[in-house]
Amino acid sequence: MLKLVGVSKTFFPGTANERRALRQVALELAEGDFATVIGSNGAGKSTLLNVIAGSLATDGGAIMIDGRDVTKLPANRRAGLLARVFQDPQAGTAPHLTIEQNMSIALTRGRRRGLGPGVGRRRRAEFREQLAVLGLGLENRLKTRVGMLSGGQRQALSLLMASFTRPKLLLLDEHTAALDPARAELVTALTEKVVADSQLTALMVTHNMAQALRVGNRLVMMHEGEIILELCADQKRRTTVADLMDRFTSVKGQMADRSLLS
Amino acid sequence: MQNAIEQGLIFALLALGVFLTYRILNFADLTVDSSFTTGGGTAAILIYNGADPYLATAAGCAAGALAGLITGLLHTKLRIDPLLASILTMLALYSVNLRIMGGPNVGLNLRDGQPVETIFLPLKQAKLMASWQAVGILAAVALALTVVIVWFLATNFGLAAQATGDNPQMAVAGGISTDFTKIVTLMISNGLVGLSGAVYAQFQGFADVGMGIGLILVGLASVIVGNAILGTRYMALAVLGVVVGSVVYRLVLYYAIYWEIAAAGDMRLISAVLVVIALVISQSERLRGWAARISPFRSATIPEPLTAPELRAEPAEGPTPADPTPADPAPARPALVRPAPADPDQGEEG
Ligand SMILES: Nc1ncnc2c1ncn2[C@@H]1O[C@H](COP(=O)(O)OP(=O)(O)O)[C@@H](O)[C@H]1O
Ligand SMILES: [Mg+2]
């Protein structure tokens, strides 16, 4: 479903501030794969998602989604294939539009938008049904402006907006990091539910190793722009947080040695 | 007074255009000052040369839309900042407007001793200018356009345009070509401004190359006053408020002069002060809360900034780790504090 070949991204190339955020990253997700992504700050996780979504252009390599080469496609034209939820609960919704209007924009993601009504009776019924899945009572607040919702509610809504249209690929970038633990838990549970229900292919960045091991069927660890560890479902089940920490420290050591030598 | 209301209703078309850019797109578009004249000048020169006044008015609208297209292209294709892109168009159009009119002004009262046929000629001949009948006709036009705009904003495309101004990051992630929504909305906006200019030129009986100078302030003041009166909670009321605001603005102006509180030349200053006060209120949470409390409409009466994180019912939850992702920063508001270049020699709009 998703295939990355030799994807690189360097910020400020050729200057003193040069940052190689992605180095020859290769990654393949089969349909229905749910991979968690971990790595220290600055490892390139967000850059990876931004490159896949098209909000950043790659310097080299190719990106395929559902068999289509999207490497050169601008972000808004990839939206028909993928949907994303950002870390910032404010980022995924339009605060001055109502819940149903936000849902309408999500529903028409990647389609041509004409002069038909944004929210008609049929759509409203569908939105109500979808919102009920969240169990937050939002289905009774269709005409509430999203800016009036709490961070947790907004993030749950963003998640629903990203998923109910069944995109080929769902990208989640630390989407629970800005929430308090209880709400983070709720949104994580919702994430697992919607991904399972709609059998989505998903890539979820998290800073919580336990969560990364618990959720999804694959795990990817990044460090300094490289994927340094990939676990399949079986391996994942047998791995503990301590194992991950060990792996991380040893790889870090190796990489430090390598850079000393070179 | 009817005359003031008539003017208010004609300038309401301009204010509706300003509403679309300033409130919906969150785009500080100063093209207005010249696209008004482009619309007025185009219609005037066509009418002067014998064209059908309604077709000429439509041409004025189209000319305004073209001006909006230029600003849109400068901003989206050449990545020029909104304010600067619109100032460039505005300044360049001054020369274009002179070319269109073939001189600094075009008279529309008499030609070869015959009255020129404008859309107002029937009213003039029936001695119905500055009458309630004329007010009624103009009000019907303004209300019809209000209905069209409210409808437009609720369409799929209209929602996309709203999202473009409200949260561009979300809009792009939702597959919206924000370049396209901006260009189209700028064209509609300046089309309305051009239409306003075309009608106003016929109303006052001439087009003048300076007729649009400072009108961005009039438009902003109308939007801000109108939204303060009718609120922004419901889109229909917000748009209607713009028309109301434009009429209120003209009436205030009329009575200020009538009661000799202010001279006609003071209005620019008063408009600018009014806009500054409204902007300060809309940017200060405390003042906004205070204004909302004393207002009869309670919630959301005072226009709030388009990106208002403080709208959230709960405080930010938990720590938000800093993330250097470019996609993260909240959409910036255009700086609108810089007023359009004022020309002290110009009387208040003719
Ligand atoms: N827009 C940007 N401009 C410059 N440098 C950036 C930008 N985005 C990310 N970086 C840099 O790229 C590296 C990877 O960042 P990021 O992908 O955000 O890491 P992560 O999400 O894993 O914490 C960091 O060194 C960061 O400073
Ligand atoms: Mg990150």
XYZ file of C-alpha atoms and ligand atoms in Angstrom:
640
model
C 0.000 0.000 0.000
C 2.863 2.329 0.881
C 6.350 2.019 -0.521
C 9.306 4.294 0.076
C 12.535 3.797 -1.842
C 15.706 5.669 -0.928
C 13.849 8.708 0.363
C 16.107 11.532 1.511
C 15.464 14.971 2.903
C 18.073 17.511 3.912
C 17.207 20.871 5.418
C 19.409 23.851 4.597
C 21.721 21.807 2.364
C 25.221 23.139 1.912
C 25.042 25.519 4.856
C 26.419 25.354 8.382
C 22.909 24.453 9.567
C 22.610 21.461 7.257
C 20.323 18.815 8.751
C 19.946 15.437 7.150
C 16.489 14.590 8.422
C 15.981 11.507 6.236
C 18.766 9.326 4.826
C 17.848 6.813 2.159
C 14.750 5.651 3.979
C 13.111 2.510 2.610
C 9.826 1.272 3.995
C 7.013 -0.889 2.765
C 3.589 -1.337 4.293
C 1.177 -3.969 3.063
C -2.535 -3.296 2.948
C -3.949 -3.322 6.463
C -0.562 -2.892 8.149
C -0.591 -0.685 11.212
C 2.962 0.387 11.997
C 4.045 2.399 15.000
C 7.078 4.662 14.650
C 9.364 5.516 17.546
C 12.639 7.368 17.871
C 14.273 10.165 19.827
C 13.503 13.798 19.230
C 14.795 14.940 15.889
C 15.031 11.403 14.542
C 13.054 12.441 11.471
C 9.679 10.898 12.291
C 7.644 14.000 11.544
C 9.715 14.673 8.460
C 8.973 11.157 7.266
C 5.236 11.718 7.617
C 5.454 15.176 6.042
C 7.293 13.750 3.068
C 4.739 10.981 2.631
C 1.884 13.497 2.888
C 3.588 15.872 0.483
C 3.852 18.871 2.781
C 7.610 18.537 2.304
C 9.257 17.713 -1.018
C 11.864 14.953 -1.063
C 15.414 15.513 -2.247
C 15.633 12.016 -3.662
C 13.894 8.683 -3.755
C 10.367 7.678 -4.613
C 7.093 7.356 -2.744
C 4.333 5.046 -3.895
C 0.870 4.917 -2.421
C -1.498 2.220 -3.604
C 0.750 1.592 -6.574
C 0.775 5.232 -7.610
C 3.982 7.223 -7.708
C 3.117 10.344 -5.733
C 6.657 11.664 -5.286
C 5.963 14.821 -7.284
C 2.342 15.345 -6.288
C 1.571 18.394 -4.084
C 0.023 17.733 -0.673
C -3.509 18.726 -1.573
C -3.527 16.303 -4.499
C -2.401 13.402 -2.345
C -5.295 14.009 0.007
C -7.566 11.642 -1.881
C -5.194 8.831 -0.961
C -4.187 9.660 2.569
C -5.431 11.445 5.649
C -3.567 12.660 8.689
C -3.949 13.707 12.266
C -1.442 16.163 13.669
C 0.008 16.455 17.130
C -1.618 19.827 17.711
C -5.356 19.351 18.346
C -5.923 22.729 16.659
C -4.262 21.688 13.444
C -6.696 19.163 12.048
C -9.935 21.123 12.184
C -11.190 24.579 11.241
C -12.175 26.304 14.520
C -14.751 28.709 13.121
C -16.572 26.081 11.130
C -19.120 23.847 12.788
C -18.628 20.165 13.462
C -20.794 19.219 10.487
C -18.986 21.653 8.197
C -15.627 20.208 9.228
C -16.996 16.724 8.587
C -18.171 17.875 5.166
C -14.679 19.022 4.254
C -13.338 15.666 5.369
C -16.001 13.846 3.378
C -15.067 15.668 0.183
C -11.341 15.180 0.759
C -9.608 14.648 -2.535
C -12.765 15.256 -4.559
C -13.729 18.191 -6.737
C -15.691 20.689 -4.695
C -18.498 22.338 -6.583
C -21.529 24.396 -5.712
C -23.573 21.619 -4.166
C -24.607 22.170 -0.559
C -21.776 21.366 1.864
C -24.115 19.894 4.428
C -27.350 18.398 3.194
C -29.879 16.240 5.016
C -28.341 12.966 3.933
C -24.836 14.034 4.853
C -26.008 15.302 8.222
C -27.518 11.925 9.032
C -24.292 10.217 8.049
C -22.196 12.583 10.159
C -24.447 12.002 13.147
C -24.028 8.273 12.774
C -20.249 8.538 12.449
C -19.904 10.910 15.395
C -21.884 8.560 17.603
C -19.013 6.084 17.226
C -16.827 8.425 19.275
C -19.156 8.164 22.246
C -18.548 11.806 23.139
C -22.020 13.119 22.447
C -20.760 15.184 19.518
C -23.553 13.768 17.346
C -25.904 16.134 19.170
C -23.709 19.154 18.615
C -23.444 19.209 14.828
C -23.830 22.983 14.691
C -21.283 23.718 17.401
C -18.176 25.480 16.240
C -15.185 23.229 16.580
C -13.261 25.988 18.379
C -15.606 25.497 21.317
C -14.522 21.891 21.826
C -11.810 20.725 24.208
C -8.463 19.518 22.888
C -9.443 15.906 23.422
C -12.747 16.319 21.633
C -11.061 18.108 18.763
C -8.478 15.400 18.431
C -11.122 12.686 18.481
C -12.996 14.604 15.798
C -9.807 14.991 13.740
C -9.276 11.271 13.986
C -12.796 10.549 12.854
C -12.494 13.056 10.006
C -9.265 11.402 8.896
C -10.637 7.893 9.000
C -14.324 7.721 8.146
C -13.684 8.224 4.469
C -11.410 5.160 4.536
C -8.253 6.643 3.084
C -5.686 4.288 1.615
C -3.251 5.472 4.245
C -3.680 7.093 7.653
C -0.803 9.145 9.106
C -0.796 9.925 12.817
C 1.976 12.100 14.246
C 2.036 11.930 18.046
C -1.628 12.730 17.910
C -2.124 12.042 21.604
C 0.969 13.852 22.869
C -0.790 17.132 23.636
C -3.606 15.494 25.586
C -3.832 14.635 29.270
C -3.309 10.920 30.040
C -6.998 10.014 30.282
C -7.881 11.659 26.987
C -4.751 10.331 25.338
C -5.886 6.865 26.355
C -9.333 7.499 24.915
C -7.975 8.757 21.601
C -5.554 5.827 21.391
C -8.402 3.388 21.964
C -10.447 5.177 19.295
C -7.491 4.980 16.948
C -7.202 1.230 17.356
C -10.931 0.905 16.858
C -11.227 2.949 13.675
C -8.134 1.390 12.145
C -9.457 -2.090 12.880
C -13.053 -1.340 11.858
C -12.112 0.175 8.523
C -9.048 -2.035 8.034
C -6.883 0.985 7.352
C -3.214 1.005 6.557
C -1.677 3.310 9.134
C 1.567 4.840 10.286
C 1.503 6.141 13.858
C 4.324 8.102 15.475
C 4.395 7.858 19.248
C 6.899 8.645 21.966
C 5.430 5.960 24.211
C 7.388 2.742 23.712
C 4.898 0.582 25.572
C 2.142 1.915 23.357
C 4.262 1.387 20.287
C 4.637 -2.256 21.223
C 1.020 -2.745 22.195
C -0.656 -1.044 19.242
C -0.509 -2.148 15.623
C 1.166 -5.086 13.941
C 4.516 -3.578 13.046
C 7.097 -1.320 14.640
C 9.680 0.997 13.124
C 12.466 2.655 15.099
C 14.205 5.705 13.667
C 17.410 7.441 14.603
C 19.101 10.368 12.892
C 17.082 10.023 9.734
C 17.448 6.265 9.362
C 15.239 3.334 10.130
C 17.386 1.376 12.558
C 14.942 -1.348 13.539
C 11.869 -2.955 12.083
C 9.776 -5.505 13.928
C 7.092 -7.665 12.410
C 4.055 -8.759 14.377
C 5.708 -11.876 15.809
C 8.885 -10.130 16.868
C 6.845 -7.314 18.296
C 4.904 -9.621 20.555
C 8.134 -11.026 21.974
C 9.799 -7.633 22.527
C 9.687 -5.633 25.765
C 10.320 -1.959 26.379
C 13.640 -2.915 27.953
C 14.631 -4.776 24.768
C 13.796 -1.701 22.723
C 15.877 0.498 25.003
C 18.813 -1.899 24.688
C 18.538 -1.999 20.947
C 18.356 1.746 20.820
C 21.451 2.283 22.979
C 23.512 -0.255 21.086
C 22.570 1.119 17.689
C 23.281 4.616 18.898
C 26.701 3.443 20.066
C 27.412 1.800 16.730
C 26.364 4.875 14.846
C 28.498 7.084 17.042
C 31.485 4.773 16.385
C 30.803 4.852 12.700
C 30.743 8.611 12.588
C 33.945 8.726 14.623
C 35.647 6.425 12.151
C 34.454 8.081 9.028
C -31.028 60.884 4.847
C -32.385 58.656 2.085
C -29.392 59.700 0.065
C -27.081 58.512 2.840
C -28.908 55.172 2.990
C -28.660 54.825 -0.785
C -24.934 55.396 -0.566
C -24.689 52.922 2.287
C -26.450 50.280 0.209
C -24.205 50.868 -2.794
C -21.068 50.708 -0.661
C -22.511 47.594 0.978
C -21.513 45.700 -2.187
C -17.938 46.812 -1.615
C -18.182 45.884 2.070
C -19.454 42.412 1.127
C -16.362 42.025 -1.009
C -14.130 43.134 1.857
C -15.936 40.678 4.126
C -15.040 37.811 1.791
C -11.341 38.584 1.865
C -10.870 39.957 5.369
C -13.175 37.660 7.304
C -13.427 34.545 5.146
C -9.999 34.316 3.542
C -8.145 36.093 6.340
C -6.455 38.026 3.544
C -5.689 41.726 3.884
C -6.667 42.791 0.382
C -6.004 46.405 -0.461
C -6.786 45.892 -4.145
C -10.199 47.334 -3.259
C -9.012 50.936 -3.417
C -8.312 50.564 -7.114
C -10.684 47.815 -8.208
C -13.576 50.072 -7.171
C -12.316 52.668 -9.603
C -11.635 50.029 -12.248
C -15.268 48.943 -11.997
C -16.541 52.513 -11.964
C -14.240 53.677 -14.742
C -14.976 50.712 -17.003
C -18.715 51.119 -16.632
C -18.517 54.894 -17.060
C -16.460 54.881 -20.237
C -18.687 52.214 -21.777
C -21.844 54.080 -20.867
C -20.393 57.348 -22.067
C -19.774 55.674 -25.419
C -23.333 54.483 -25.630
C -23.234 50.972 -24.222
C -26.209 49.464 -22.459
C -25.903 50.597 -18.812
C -26.646 47.133 -17.406
C -24.063 45.480 -19.621
C -21.622 48.223 -18.714
C -22.283 47.603 -15.028
C -21.645 43.903 -15.544
C -18.429 44.808 -17.352
C -17.397 46.896 -14.353
C -17.969 43.863 -12.150
C -15.876 41.689 -14.471
C -13.093 44.285 -14.542
C -13.010 44.267 -10.748
C -12.806 40.460 -10.768
C -9.839 40.691 -13.131
C -8.091 42.978 -10.653
C -8.736 40.350 -7.983
C -7.282 37.724 -10.294
C -4.052 39.716 -10.606
C -3.678 40.019 -6.840
C -4.470 36.327 -6.494
C -1.857 35.329 -9.045
C 0.783 37.595 -7.517
C 0.135 36.012 -4.152
C -0.287 32.344 -5.060
C 2.016 31.886 -8.040
C 4.744 34.347 -7.157
C 4.381 33.825 -3.385
C 4.157 37.533 -2.622
C 2.763 38.430 0.782
C -0.995 39.281 0.615
C -0.607 42.862 1.734
C 2.234 43.564 -0.666
C 0.609 41.705 -3.570
C -2.557 43.747 -3.177
C -0.676 47.025 -2.797
C 1.206 46.275 -6.016
C -2.050 45.629 -7.866
C -3.612 48.695 -6.316
C -0.786 50.988 -7.393
C -0.467 49.485 -10.851
C -4.209 49.750 -11.392
C -4.091 53.488 -10.857
C -2.295 53.790 -14.188
C -4.551 51.214 -15.790
C -7.615 53.098 -14.577
C -6.351 56.293 -16.193
C -5.946 54.383 -19.451
C -9.395 52.841 -19.199
C -11.057 56.195 -18.637
C -8.790 57.991 -21.073
C -8.331 60.725 -18.478
C -8.811 61.459 -14.797
C -12.592 61.467 -14.986
C -15.635 60.648 -17.092
C -18.880 62.604 -16.700
C -22.174 60.737 -16.902
C -24.762 63.470 -16.644
C -25.047 65.064 -20.047
C -23.605 64.274 -23.403
C -24.268 66.606 -26.310
C -27.052 68.162 -24.279
C -28.767 64.799 -23.820
C -28.946 62.991 -20.458
C -26.655 59.950 -20.493
C -28.490 56.688 -20.083
C -27.412 55.134 -16.805
C -29.168 52.566 -14.645
C -30.355 55.494 -12.513
C -31.774 57.565 -15.391
C -35.347 56.227 -15.011
C -35.268 57.037 -11.300
C -33.794 60.456 -11.959
C -36.419 61.258 -14.566
C -39.164 60.125 -12.218
C -37.611 62.384 -9.548
C -37.227 59.341 -7.360
C -33.582 59.732 -6.411
C -33.105 60.002 -2.648
C -36.575 58.551 -2.178
C -37.697 55.535 -0.184
C -38.520 53.819 -3.484
C -34.906 54.120 -4.577
C -33.784 52.926 -1.154
C -36.094 49.924 -1.547
C -34.657 48.994 -4.947
C -31.070 49.264 -3.772
C -31.890 47.359 -0.585
C -33.390 44.562 -2.675
C -30.183 44.349 -4.710
C -27.984 44.311 -1.596
C -30.173 41.680 0.074
C -30.200 39.506 -3.048
C -26.405 39.565 -3.070
C -26.372 38.799 0.647
C -28.476 35.709 0.007
C -26.191 34.623 -2.834
C -23.093 35.012 -0.661
C -24.623 33.115 2.245
C -25.598 30.349 -0.156
C -22.142 30.352 -1.751
C -20.367 30.074 1.583
C -22.435 27.008 2.476
C -21.570 25.130 -0.722
C -18.734 22.619 -0.881
C -16.576 25.231 -2.540
C -17.631 27.903 -0.058
C -16.692 25.665 2.863
C -13.329 25.055 1.204
C -12.817 28.819 0.956
C -13.754 29.230 4.605
C -11.352 26.484 5.647
C -8.624 28.153 3.592
C -8.879 31.253 5.746
C -9.616 29.472 9.005
C -6.944 26.761 9.006
C -4.841 26.526 5.844
C -2.960 23.484 7.108
C -6.200 21.603 7.590
C -7.467 22.828 4.243
C -4.449 21.451 2.389
C -4.610 18.182 4.317
C -8.257 18.019 3.263
C -7.231 18.190 -0.368
C -8.223 21.807 -0.891
C -6.124 23.756 -3.376
C -5.810 26.860 -1.243
C -4.307 28.696 -4.219
C -7.467 28.093 -6.187
C -9.894 28.996 -3.399
C -7.927 32.189 -2.741
C -7.923 33.226 -6.391
C -11.622 32.552 -6.875
C -12.604 34.292 -3.653
C -10.429 37.299 -4.484
C -12.123 37.476 -7.875
C -15.601 37.341 -6.380
C -14.624 39.894 -3.769
C -13.183 42.373 -6.229
C -16.009 41.651 -8.636
C -18.378 42.911 -5.955
C -16.123 45.898 -5.368
C -16.054 46.637 -9.095
C -19.833 46.312 -9.217
C -20.097 48.718 -6.317
C -17.875 51.173 -8.199
C -19.876 50.793 -11.393
C -23.134 51.521 -9.598
C -21.634 54.368 -7.591
C -20.197 56.094 -10.658
C -23.675 56.138 -12.199
C -25.200 57.199 -8.900
C -22.947 60.240 -8.524
C -22.919 60.959 -12.263
C -19.197 60.588 -12.902
C -16.203 58.343 -12.482
C -13.011 59.769 -11.094
C -9.583 58.191 -10.900
C -9.475 58.922 -7.161
C -12.964 57.670 -6.371
C -11.731 54.516 -4.654
C -8.969 55.923 -2.517
C -9.399 54.996 1.133
C -12.400 52.755 0.527
C -10.694 49.745 2.110
C -11.193 51.600 5.380
C -14.860 52.157 4.634
C -15.246 48.467 3.841
C -13.418 47.342 6.965
C -15.346 49.747 9.151
C -18.627 48.462 7.699
C -17.636 44.838 8.306
C -16.501 45.522 11.841
C -19.461 47.707 12.791
C -21.941 45.328 11.176
C -20.492 42.260 12.827
C -20.504 44.045 16.159
C -24.218 44.760 15.722
C -25.440 41.411 14.399
C -22.675 39.107 15.610
C -20.709 36.477 13.757
C -22.382 33.483 15.306
C -24.585 32.819 12.311
C -23.175 33.254 8.843
C -26.413 34.743 7.491
C -26.377 37.409 10.211
C -22.677 38.048 9.753
C -23.165 38.725 6.031
C -26.351 40.726 6.574
C -24.477 42.655 9.242
C -22.045 43.856 6.601
C -24.893 45.532 4.700
C -26.290 46.959 7.924
C -22.817 48.136 8.926
C -22.368 49.946 5.636
C -25.672 51.781 6.029
C -24.988 52.599 9.684
C -21.585 53.922 8.704
C -23.137 56.260 6.126
C -25.812 57.415 8.560
C -23.232 58.157 11.230
C -21.292 60.113 8.649
C -24.422 61.919 7.547
C -25.471 62.953 11.033
C -21.939 63.831 12.080
C -21.870 66.344 9.258
C -25.514 67.356 9.622
C -25.087 68.208 13.298
C -21.728 69.754 12.524
C -19.892 67.347 14.821
C -17.401 66.650 12.087
C -16.564 67.963 8.662
C -16.683 65.736 5.594
C -12.907 65.689 5.496
C -12.694 64.218 9.004
C -14.299 60.940 8.033
C -11.074 59.230 6.996
C -9.625 59.930 10.398
C -12.758 58.747 12.161
C -12.871 55.566 10.045
C -9.239 54.824 10.761
C -9.700 55.348 14.504
C -12.796 53.162 14.428
C -10.956 50.368 12.633
C -8.008 50.596 15.018
C -10.307 50.409 18.046
C -12.148 47.431 16.606
C -8.879 45.659 15.774
C -7.547 46.265 19.269
C -10.750 44.919 20.779
C -10.705 41.880 18.522
C -7.104 41.127 19.520
C -7.507 41.581 23.238
C -9.178 38.715 25.016
C -10.054 40.794 28.047
C -11.668 43.589 26.066
C -13.528 41.086 23.955
C -14.941 39.372 26.998
C -16.002 42.737 28.356
C -17.616 43.801 25.111
C -19.402 40.466 24.851
C -20.800 40.883 28.338
C -22.280 44.309 27.743
C -23.649 43.416 24.347
C -27.249 42.279 23.922
C -26.177 39.384 21.721
C -23.827 37.923 24.325
C -21.668 35.406 22.552
C -19.341 36.149 19.706
C -20.707 39.608 19.131
C -17.359 41.266 18.804
C -15.490 39.976 15.807
C -12.831 37.630 16.984
C -9.570 36.904 15.219
C -10.019 34.150 12.710
C -7.558 31.926 14.494
C -8.612 32.045 18.078
C -7.076 29.331 20.201
C -8.586 31.007 23.243
C -11.968 29.922 21.930
C -11.306 26.495 23.304
C -13.503 25.680 26.226
C -10.651 24.104 28.166
C -7.103 25.238 28.727
C -4.442 23.438 26.740
C -4.204 19.956 28.013
C -0.850 18.707 29.140
C 2.483 19.805 27.790
C 2.839 20.422 24.103
C 6.362 19.391 23.252
C 8.003 21.739 20.857
C 8.112 20.210 17.414
C 10.115 21.724 14.608
C 7.703 20.498 11.986
C 6.953 23.239 9.488
C 3.358 22.162 9.345
C 2.818 23.064 12.972
C 2.671 26.852 13.394
C -0.792 28.298 13.713
C -1.928 30.222 10.662
C -0.837 33.816 10.886
C -3.242 36.691 10.778
C -2.527 39.322 8.201
C -1.446 42.598 9.664
C -4.253 44.963 8.914
C -3.195 47.794 11.050
C -1.552 49.607 8.188
C -4.272 51.707 6.578
C -4.541 52.407 2.910
C -2.679 55.477 1.764
C -4.898 58.375 2.590
C -5.150 61.326 0.288
C -6.018 64.437 2.227
C -7.029 66.285 -0.918
C -9.783 63.875 -1.722
C -13.190 64.780 -0.437
C -15.121 61.939 1.110
C -15.970 59.794 -1.908
C -17.175 62.494 -4.205
N 11.079 22.694 8.550
C 12.295 22.388 9.013
N 13.316 23.222 8.784
C 14.543 22.901 9.237
N 14.852 21.817 9.916
C 13.867 20.951 10.178
C 12.538 21.184 9.745
N 11.761 20.163 10.143
C 12.579 19.321 10.798
N 13.835 19.785 10.812
C 14.998 19.116 11.394
O 15.010 17.790 10.901
C 15.326 16.890 11.934
C 14.208 15.901 12.110
O 13.068 16.577 12.635
P 11.671 15.862 12.863
O 11.335 15.071 11.669
O 10.717 16.879 13.296
O 12.010 14.908 14.089
P 11.037 14.085 15.026
O 9.648 14.288 14.583
O 11.513 12.675 14.893
O 11.280 14.604 16.406
C 15.589 17.715 13.166
O 16.969 17.898 13.287
C 14.899 19.004 12.883
O 15.552 20.062 13.527
Mg 7.918 15.081 15.540
